[in-house]
Short mmCIF file of C-alpha atoms in Angstrom, two decimals:
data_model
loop_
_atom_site.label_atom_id
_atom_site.label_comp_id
_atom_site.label_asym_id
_atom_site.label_seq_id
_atom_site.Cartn_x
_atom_site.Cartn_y
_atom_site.Cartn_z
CA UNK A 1096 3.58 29.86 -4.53
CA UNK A 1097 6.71 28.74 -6.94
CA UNK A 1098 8.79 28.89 -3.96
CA UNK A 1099 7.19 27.27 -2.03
CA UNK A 1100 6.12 24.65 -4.35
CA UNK A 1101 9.96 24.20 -4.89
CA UNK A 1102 10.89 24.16 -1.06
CA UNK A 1103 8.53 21.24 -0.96
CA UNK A 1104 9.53 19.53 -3.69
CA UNK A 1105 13.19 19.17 -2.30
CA UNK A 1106 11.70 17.98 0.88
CA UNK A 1107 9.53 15.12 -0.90
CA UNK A 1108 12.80 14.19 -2.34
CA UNK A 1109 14.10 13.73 0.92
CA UNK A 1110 11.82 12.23 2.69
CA UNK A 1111 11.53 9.64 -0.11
CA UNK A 1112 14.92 8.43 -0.37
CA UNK A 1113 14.98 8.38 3.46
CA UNK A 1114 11.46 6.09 4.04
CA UNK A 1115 12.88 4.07 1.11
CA UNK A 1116 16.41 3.50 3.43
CA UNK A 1117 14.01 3.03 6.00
CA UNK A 1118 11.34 0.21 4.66
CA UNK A 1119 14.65 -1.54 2.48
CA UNK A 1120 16.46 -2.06 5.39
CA UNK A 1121 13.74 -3.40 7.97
CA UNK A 1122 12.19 -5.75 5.04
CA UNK A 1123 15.97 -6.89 4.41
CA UNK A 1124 16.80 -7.57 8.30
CA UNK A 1125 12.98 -9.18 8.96
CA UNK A 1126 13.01 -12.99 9.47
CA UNK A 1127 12.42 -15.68 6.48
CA UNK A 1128 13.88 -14.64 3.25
CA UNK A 1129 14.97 -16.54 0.51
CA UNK A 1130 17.41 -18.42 1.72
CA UNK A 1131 15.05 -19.97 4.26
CA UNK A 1132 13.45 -22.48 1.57
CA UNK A 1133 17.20 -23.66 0.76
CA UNK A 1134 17.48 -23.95 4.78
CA UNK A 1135 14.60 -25.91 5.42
CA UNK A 1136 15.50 -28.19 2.54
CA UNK A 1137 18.85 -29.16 4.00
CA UNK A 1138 17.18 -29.34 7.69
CA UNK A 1139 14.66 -31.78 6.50
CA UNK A 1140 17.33 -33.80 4.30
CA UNK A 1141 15.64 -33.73 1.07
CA UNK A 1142 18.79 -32.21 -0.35
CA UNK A 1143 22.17 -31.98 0.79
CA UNK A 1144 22.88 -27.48 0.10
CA UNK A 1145 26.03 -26.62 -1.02
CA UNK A 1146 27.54 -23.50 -0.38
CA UNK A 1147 27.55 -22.87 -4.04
CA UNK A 1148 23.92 -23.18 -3.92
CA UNK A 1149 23.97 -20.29 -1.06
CA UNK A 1150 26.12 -18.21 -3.05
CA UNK A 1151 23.88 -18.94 -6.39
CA UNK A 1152 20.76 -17.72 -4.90
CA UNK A 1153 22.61 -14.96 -2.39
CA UNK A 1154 23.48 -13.27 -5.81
CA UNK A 1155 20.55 -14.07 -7.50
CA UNK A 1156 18.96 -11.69 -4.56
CA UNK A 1157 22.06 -9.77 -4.07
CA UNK A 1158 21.95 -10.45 -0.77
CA UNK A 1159 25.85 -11.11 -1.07
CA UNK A 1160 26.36 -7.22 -1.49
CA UNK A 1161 26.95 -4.86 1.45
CA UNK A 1162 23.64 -3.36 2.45
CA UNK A 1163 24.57 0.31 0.85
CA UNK A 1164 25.64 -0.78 -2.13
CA UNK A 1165 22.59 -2.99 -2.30
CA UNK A 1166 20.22 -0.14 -1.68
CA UNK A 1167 22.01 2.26 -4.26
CA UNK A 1168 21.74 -0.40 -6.83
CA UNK A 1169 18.23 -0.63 -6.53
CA UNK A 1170 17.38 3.32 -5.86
CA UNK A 1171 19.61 4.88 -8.75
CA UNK A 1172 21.04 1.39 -10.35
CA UNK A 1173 24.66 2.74 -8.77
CA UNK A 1174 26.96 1.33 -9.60
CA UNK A 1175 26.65 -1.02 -12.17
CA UNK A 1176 30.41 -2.30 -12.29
CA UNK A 1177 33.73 -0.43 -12.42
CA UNK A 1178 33.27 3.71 -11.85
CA UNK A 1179 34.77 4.41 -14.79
CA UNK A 1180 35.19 8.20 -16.54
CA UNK A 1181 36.98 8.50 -20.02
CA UNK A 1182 38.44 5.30 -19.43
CA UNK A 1183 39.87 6.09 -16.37
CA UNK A 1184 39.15 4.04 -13.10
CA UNK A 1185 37.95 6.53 -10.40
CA UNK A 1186 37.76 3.54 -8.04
CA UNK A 1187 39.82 0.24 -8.40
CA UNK A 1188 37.72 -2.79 -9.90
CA UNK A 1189 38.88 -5.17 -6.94
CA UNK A 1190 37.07 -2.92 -4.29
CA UNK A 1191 35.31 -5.32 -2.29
CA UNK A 1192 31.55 -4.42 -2.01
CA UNK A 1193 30.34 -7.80 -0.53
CA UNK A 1194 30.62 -10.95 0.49
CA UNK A 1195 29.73 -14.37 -1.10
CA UNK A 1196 30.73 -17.29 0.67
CA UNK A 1197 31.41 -16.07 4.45
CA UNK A 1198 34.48 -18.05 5.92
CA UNK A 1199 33.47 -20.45 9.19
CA UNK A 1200 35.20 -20.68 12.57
CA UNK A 1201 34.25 -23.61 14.75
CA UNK A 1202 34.48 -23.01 18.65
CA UNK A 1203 34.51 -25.54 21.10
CA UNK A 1204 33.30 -25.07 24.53
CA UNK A 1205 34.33 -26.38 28.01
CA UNK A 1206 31.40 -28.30 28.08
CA UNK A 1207 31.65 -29.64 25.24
CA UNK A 1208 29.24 -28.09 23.13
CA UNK A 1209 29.99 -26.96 19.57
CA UNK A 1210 29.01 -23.58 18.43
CA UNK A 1211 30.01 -22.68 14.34
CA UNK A 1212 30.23 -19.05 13.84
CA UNK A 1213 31.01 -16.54 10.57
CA UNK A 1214 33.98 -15.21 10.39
CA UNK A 1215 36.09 -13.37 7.89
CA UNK A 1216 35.26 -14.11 3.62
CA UNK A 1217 36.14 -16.57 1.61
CA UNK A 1218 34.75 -15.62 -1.36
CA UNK A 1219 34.40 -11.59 -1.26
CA UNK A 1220 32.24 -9.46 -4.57
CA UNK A 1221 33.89 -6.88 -6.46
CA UNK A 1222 32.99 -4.01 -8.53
CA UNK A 1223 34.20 -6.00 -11.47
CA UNK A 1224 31.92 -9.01 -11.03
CA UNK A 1225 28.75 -6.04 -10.79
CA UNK A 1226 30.01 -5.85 -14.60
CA UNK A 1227 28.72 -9.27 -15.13
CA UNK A 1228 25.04 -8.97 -13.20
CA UNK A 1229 22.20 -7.19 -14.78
CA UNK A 1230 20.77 -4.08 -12.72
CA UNK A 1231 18.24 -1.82 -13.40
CA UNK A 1232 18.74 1.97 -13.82
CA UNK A 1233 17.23 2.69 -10.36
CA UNK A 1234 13.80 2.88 -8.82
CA UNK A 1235 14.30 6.79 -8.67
CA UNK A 1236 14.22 6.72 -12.52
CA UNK A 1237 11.28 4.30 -13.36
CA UNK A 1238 12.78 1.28 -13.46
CA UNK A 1239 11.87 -0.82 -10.99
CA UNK A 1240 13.87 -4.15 -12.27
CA UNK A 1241 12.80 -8.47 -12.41
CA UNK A 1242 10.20 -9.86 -10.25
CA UNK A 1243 12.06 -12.97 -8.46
CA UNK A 1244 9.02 -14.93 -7.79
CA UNK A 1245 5.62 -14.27 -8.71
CA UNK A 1246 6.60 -13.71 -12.15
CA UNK A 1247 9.62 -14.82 -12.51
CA UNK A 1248 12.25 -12.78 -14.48
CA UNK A 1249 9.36 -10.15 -15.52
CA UNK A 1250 9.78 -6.75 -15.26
CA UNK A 1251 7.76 -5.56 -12.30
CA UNK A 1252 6.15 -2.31 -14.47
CA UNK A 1253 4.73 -4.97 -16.41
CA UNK A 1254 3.33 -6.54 -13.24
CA UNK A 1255 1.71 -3.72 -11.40
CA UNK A 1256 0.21 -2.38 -14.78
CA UNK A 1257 -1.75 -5.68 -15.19
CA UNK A 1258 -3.06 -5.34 -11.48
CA UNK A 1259 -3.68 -1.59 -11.51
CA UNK A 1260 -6.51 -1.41 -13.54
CA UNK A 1261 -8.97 -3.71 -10.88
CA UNK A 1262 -7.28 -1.88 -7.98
CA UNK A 1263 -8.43 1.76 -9.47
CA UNK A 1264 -11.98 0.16 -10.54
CA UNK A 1265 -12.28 -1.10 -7.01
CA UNK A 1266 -10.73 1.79 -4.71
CA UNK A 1267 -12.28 4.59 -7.35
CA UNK A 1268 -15.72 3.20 -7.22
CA UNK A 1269 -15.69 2.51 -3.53
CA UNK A 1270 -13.73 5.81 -2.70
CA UNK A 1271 -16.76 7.80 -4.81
CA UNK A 1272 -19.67 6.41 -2.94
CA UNK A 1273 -17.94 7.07 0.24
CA UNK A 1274 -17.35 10.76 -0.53
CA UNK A 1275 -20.75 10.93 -1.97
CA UNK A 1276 -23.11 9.53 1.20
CA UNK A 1277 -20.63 10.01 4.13
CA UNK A 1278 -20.27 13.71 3.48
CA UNK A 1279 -23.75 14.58 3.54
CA UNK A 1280 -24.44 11.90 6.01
CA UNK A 1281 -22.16 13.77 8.51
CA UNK A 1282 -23.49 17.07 7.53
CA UNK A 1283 -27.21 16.20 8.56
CA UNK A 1284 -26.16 14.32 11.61
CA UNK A 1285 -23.98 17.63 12.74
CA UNK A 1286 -27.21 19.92 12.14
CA UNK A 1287 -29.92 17.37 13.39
CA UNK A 1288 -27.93 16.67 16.21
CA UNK A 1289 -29.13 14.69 19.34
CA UNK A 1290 -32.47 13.66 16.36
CA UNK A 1291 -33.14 9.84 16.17
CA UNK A 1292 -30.70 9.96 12.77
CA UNK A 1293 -28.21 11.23 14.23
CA UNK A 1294 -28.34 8.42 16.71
CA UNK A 1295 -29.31 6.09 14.56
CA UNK A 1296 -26.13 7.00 11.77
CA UNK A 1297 -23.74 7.10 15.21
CA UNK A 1298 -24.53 4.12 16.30
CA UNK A 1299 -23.66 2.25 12.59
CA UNK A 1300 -20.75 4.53 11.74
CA UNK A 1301 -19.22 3.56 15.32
CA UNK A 1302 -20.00 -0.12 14.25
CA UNK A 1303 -18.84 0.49 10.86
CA UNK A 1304 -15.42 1.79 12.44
CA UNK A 1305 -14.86 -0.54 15.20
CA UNK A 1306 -15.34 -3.66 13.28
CA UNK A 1307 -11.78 -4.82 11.19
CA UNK A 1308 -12.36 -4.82 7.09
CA UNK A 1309 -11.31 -8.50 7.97
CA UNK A 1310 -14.29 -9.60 9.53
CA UNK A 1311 -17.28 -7.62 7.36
CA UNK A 1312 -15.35 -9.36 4.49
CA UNK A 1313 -15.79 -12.68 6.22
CA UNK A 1314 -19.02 -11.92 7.34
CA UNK A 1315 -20.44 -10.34 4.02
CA UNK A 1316 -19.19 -13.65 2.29
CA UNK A 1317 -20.67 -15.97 4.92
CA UNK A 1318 -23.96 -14.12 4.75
CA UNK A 1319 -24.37 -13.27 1.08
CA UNK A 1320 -22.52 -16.11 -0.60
CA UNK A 1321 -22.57 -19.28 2.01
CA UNK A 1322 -25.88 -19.13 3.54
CA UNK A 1323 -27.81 -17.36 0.90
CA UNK A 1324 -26.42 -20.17 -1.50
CA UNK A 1325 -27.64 -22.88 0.68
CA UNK A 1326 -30.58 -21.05 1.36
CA UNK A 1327 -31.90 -21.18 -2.39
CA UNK A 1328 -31.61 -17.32 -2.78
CA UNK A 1329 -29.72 -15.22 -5.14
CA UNK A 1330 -26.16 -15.17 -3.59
CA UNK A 1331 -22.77 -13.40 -4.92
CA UNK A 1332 -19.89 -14.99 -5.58
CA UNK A 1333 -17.20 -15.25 -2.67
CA UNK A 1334 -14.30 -13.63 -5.06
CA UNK A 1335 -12.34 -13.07 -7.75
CA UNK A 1336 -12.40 -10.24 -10.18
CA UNK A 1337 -14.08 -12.84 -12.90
CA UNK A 1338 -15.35 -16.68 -13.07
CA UNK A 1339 -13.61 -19.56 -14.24
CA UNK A 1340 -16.68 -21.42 -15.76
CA UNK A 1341 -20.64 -20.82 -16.34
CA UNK A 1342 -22.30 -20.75 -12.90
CA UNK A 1343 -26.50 -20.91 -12.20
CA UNK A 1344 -27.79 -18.26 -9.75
CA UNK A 1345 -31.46 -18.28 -8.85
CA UNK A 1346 -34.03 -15.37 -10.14
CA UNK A 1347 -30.69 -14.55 -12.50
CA UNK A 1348 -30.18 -17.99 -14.38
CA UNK A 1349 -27.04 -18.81 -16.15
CA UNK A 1350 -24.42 -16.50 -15.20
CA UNK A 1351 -21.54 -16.68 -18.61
CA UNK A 1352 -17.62 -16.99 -16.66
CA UNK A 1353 -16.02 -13.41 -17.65
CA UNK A 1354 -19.28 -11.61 -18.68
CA UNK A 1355 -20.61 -8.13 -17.63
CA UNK A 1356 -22.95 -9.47 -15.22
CA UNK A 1357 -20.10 -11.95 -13.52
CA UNK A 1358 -17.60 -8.88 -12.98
CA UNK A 1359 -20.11 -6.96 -11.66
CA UNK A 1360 -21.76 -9.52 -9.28
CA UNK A 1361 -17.65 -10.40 -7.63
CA UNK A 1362 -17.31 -6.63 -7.50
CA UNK A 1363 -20.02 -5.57 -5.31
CA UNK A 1364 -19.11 -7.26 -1.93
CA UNK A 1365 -15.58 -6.04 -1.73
CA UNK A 1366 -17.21 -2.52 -3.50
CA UNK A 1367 -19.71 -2.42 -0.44
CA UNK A 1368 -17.27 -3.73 2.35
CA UNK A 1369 -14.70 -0.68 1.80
CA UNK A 1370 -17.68 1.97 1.15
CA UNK A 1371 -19.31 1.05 4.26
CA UNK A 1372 -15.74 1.36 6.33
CA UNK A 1373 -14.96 4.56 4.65
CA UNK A 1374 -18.51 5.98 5.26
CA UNK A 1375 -18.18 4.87 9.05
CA UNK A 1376 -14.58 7.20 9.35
CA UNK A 1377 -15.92 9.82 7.31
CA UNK A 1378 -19.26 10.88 8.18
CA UNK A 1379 -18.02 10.81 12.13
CA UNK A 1380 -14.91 13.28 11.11
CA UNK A 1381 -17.28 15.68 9.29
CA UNK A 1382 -19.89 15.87 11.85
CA UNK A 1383 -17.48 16.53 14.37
CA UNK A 1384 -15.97 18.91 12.15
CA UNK A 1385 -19.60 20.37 11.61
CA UNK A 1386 -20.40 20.58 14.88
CA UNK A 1387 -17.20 22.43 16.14
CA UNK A 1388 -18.27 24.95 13.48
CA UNK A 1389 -21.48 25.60 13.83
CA UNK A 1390 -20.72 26.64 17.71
CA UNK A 1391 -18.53 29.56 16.20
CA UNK A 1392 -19.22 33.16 16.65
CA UNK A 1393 -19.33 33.90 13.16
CA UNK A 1394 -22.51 31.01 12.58
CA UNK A 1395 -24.66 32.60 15.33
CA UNK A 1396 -24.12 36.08 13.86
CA UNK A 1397 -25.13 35.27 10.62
CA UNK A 1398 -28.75 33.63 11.68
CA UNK A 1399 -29.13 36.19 13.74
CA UNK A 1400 -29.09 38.26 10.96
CA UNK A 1401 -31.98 36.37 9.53
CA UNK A 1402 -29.87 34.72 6.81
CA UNK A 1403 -31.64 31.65 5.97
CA UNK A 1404 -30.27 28.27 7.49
CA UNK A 1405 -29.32 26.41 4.19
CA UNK A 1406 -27.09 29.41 3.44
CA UNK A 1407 -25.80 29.55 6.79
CA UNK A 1408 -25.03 25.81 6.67
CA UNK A 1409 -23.44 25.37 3.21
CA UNK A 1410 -21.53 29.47 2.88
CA UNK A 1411 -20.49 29.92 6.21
CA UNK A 1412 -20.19 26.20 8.25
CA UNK A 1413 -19.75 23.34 5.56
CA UNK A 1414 -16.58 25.90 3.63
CA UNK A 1415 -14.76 26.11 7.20
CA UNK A 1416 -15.20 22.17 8.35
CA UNK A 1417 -14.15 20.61 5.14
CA UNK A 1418 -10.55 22.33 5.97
CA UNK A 1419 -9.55 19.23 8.36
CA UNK A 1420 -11.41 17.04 5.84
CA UNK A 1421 -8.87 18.77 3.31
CA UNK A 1422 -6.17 16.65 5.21
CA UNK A 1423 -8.07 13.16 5.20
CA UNK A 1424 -8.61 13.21 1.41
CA UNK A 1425 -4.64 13.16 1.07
CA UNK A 1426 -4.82 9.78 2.11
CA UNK A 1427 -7.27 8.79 -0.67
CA UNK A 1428 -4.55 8.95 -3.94
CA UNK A 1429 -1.55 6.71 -2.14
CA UNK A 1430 -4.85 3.62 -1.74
CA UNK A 1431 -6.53 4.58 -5.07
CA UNK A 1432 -3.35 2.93 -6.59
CA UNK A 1433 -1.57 1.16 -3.51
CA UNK A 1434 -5.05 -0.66 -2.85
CA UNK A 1435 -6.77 -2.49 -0.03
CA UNK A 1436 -4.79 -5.40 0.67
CA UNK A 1437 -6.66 -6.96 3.19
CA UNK A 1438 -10.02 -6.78 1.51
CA UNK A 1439 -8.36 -7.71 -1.40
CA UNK A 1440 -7.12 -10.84 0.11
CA UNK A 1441 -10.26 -11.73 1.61
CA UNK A 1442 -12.22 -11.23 -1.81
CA UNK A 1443 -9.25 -12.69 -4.24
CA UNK A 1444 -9.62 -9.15 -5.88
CA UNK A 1445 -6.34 -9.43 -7.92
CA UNK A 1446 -5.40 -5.67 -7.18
CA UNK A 1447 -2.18 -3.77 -5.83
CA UNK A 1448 -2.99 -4.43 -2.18
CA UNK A 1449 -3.05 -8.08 -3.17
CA UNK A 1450 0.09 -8.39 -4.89
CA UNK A 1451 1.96 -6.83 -2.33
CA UNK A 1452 0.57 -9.74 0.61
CA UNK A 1453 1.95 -12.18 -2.13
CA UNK A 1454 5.35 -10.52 -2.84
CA UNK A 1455 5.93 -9.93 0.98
CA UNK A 1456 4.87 -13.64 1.46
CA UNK A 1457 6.58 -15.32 -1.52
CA UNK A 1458 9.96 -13.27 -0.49
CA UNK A 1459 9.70 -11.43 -3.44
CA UNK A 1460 11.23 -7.99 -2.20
CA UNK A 1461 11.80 -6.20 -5.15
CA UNK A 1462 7.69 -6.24 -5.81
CA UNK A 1463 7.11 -5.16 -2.42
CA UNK A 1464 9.92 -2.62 -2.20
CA UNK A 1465 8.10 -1.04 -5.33
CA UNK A 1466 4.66 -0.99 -4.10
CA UNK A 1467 5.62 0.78 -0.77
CA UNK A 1468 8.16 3.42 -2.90
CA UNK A 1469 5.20 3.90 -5.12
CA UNK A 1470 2.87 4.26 -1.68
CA UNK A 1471 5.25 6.64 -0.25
CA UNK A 1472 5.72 9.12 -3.02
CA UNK A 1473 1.88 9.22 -3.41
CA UNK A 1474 1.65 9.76 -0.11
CA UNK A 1475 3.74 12.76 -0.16
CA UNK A 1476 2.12 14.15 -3.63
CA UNK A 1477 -1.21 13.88 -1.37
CA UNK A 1478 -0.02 15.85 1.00
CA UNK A 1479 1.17 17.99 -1.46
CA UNK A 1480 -2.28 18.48 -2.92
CA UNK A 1481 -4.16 18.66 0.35
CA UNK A 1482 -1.74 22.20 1.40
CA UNK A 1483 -2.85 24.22 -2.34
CA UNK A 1484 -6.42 22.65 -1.57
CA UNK A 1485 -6.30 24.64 1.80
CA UNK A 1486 -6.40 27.72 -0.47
CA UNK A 1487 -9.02 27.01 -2.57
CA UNK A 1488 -11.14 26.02 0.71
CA UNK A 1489 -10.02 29.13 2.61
CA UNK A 1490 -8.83 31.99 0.48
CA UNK A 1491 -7.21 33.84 3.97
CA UNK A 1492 -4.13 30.36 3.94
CA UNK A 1493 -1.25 31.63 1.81
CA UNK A 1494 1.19 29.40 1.10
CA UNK A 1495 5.01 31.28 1.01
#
């Protein structure tokens, strides 16, 4: 087991830094960006941009850096200025790691037409001017440096700590319930099979699935906010975690802004939206689980032994099908803290998932580069968990 647990380890580390490589350089290369505001400005001529504005916010962003020395910066805070042992520069301080003010060549076609191109560097980034920026110590360590945008010049720990808290209430709560009514939901479908439940649960669990968290969000709100609202009947409110001020509610009365009651009444619809899509996927994947089971050799032996059929059900069948469910629970950790961001959008739940649809929409990378590291290693700790879970499940896996 300690070997392998340290194989695996090594191999997390690995596939880390390279899905971080990965996700930094597509969300670097994808259209928009900061220096699109700055562009638009000068395009509509409500400011003439300089190309010491460019620079300014280029650096501001590093974005003026070479792409791996960009990435190193923010993965192990590498390097931070002039590589320097005992005094003694390993690498020269003028090494050029990037560029700041690109140099222009204008062509001139036969027709006429004008085309301006980049070309060459008139202003290039060394390792000495690194000395003069601040940097974090690295992502891989902890740090995971400023917010740009959202909250400007705060440190993004800071950040996800105050959003964690309603993404863990949410996903936790929501997670639980699912676990709770989809598991035995799928088990009695499996054994009553072809019984007017079993129909009955496939037939919502295939609706459940099928239909996008998008649209039971909009739906749940239209029904049990809008219409119930204008209907005269107790109605929830559309989202938020908490009110802003004192609301009336029929059969309830005076609902106080940031009470019990109001945090509870906002949490149930996005609580009940993401139970009801996780119930849908999970009760189908243990039932067919069940049901491949209870076909085995092993399940027919032991009733016709005479072994009664709730021990034949919960020893023998429900042990061996919750090994694939084993697997689908290591998805569960990476979106108890990553979150639900479209349910969270459609609710105003100010979670994880959230904040990362506002970083990646505000151009605030270094947010959303967190949240997906942070996604990723969970992921990979799941996974983790799920492979010593397979011997607690089934005593014959040995992991070596």
């Amino acid at each position: 087991m300690t070997t392998y647990l340290i194989r695996r380890l090594i191999q997390m580390v690995i596939v880390a830094i390279l899905s971080a490589m990965l996700g930094y350089s597509l969300l670097y290369i994808a259209p928009g960006g900061p220096l699109l505001f700055l562009q638009q400005m000068q395009n509509t001529g409500q400011r003439r941009v300089t190309e010491e504005d460019i620079a300014r916010l280029k650096a501001r962003y590093e974005l003026d850096l070479y792409l791996p020395i960009r990435f190193t910066r923010w993965l192990i805070g590498f390097p931070a200025g002039p590589v320097q042992i005992g005094g003694v520069n390993l690498i020269p301080p003028d090494t050029v790691v990037g560029c700041a003010i690109p140099g222009q060549t204008r062509l001139r076609y036969p027709d006429g037409t004008v085309e301006i191109i980049e070309e060459g560097c008139n202003r290039v980034v060394t390792l000495a001017d690194l000395a003069e920026r601040r940097t974090s110590r690295g992502i891989m360590f902890g740090d995971f440096g400023l917010s740009q945008q959202i909250a400007r010049d705060r440190p993004i720990s800071d950040l996800l700590m105050s959003r964690l808290p309603y993404t863990l209430q949410l996903m936790g709560v929501s997670t639980l319930l699912a676990i709770l009514i989809g598991v035995p939901v799928g088990i009695y479908s499996a054994v009553r099979q072809y019984s007017r439940f079993d129909y009955a649960m496939t037939g919502i669990t295939f609706v459940g699935s099928s239909l996008p968290t998008l649209f039971m969000g909009v739906m749940a709100i239209l029904i049990f906010s809008v219409l119930a609202k204008d209907a005269g009947l107790p109605y929830l409110p559309s989202g938020g975690a908490q009110g802003i001020r004192n609301y009336d509610i029929p059969w309830i009365g005076t609902v106080q802004a940031g009470s019990g009651l109001d945090r509870t009444l906002r949490f149930i619809m996005p609580c009940a939206v993401l139970t009801f899509f996780n119930i849908a996927g999970w009760s189908r994947f243990i039932r067919a689980s069940m049901l491949e089971v209870l076909r085995q050799d092993y399940v027919r032996t032991a009733r016709a032994k005479g072994v009664r059929e709730r021990a034949v059900i919960t020893k023998h069948a429900l042990r061996n099908a919750l090994i694939p469910f084993v697997t689908l629970l290591a998805g569960v950790l990476p979106t108890l803290v990553a979150g639900a961001a479209i349910t969270e959008s459609v609710f105003n739940w100010p979670g994880m998932g959230r904040l990362l649809v506002d970083a990646l929409g505000r151009s605030d990378y270094t947010v959303a580069m967190a949240i997906l590291f942070i996604s990723t290693v969970l992921v990979l700790i799941g996974y983790l968990i799920s492979d010593i879970l397979y011997t607690v499940v089934d005593p014959r896996i040995r992991l070596t």
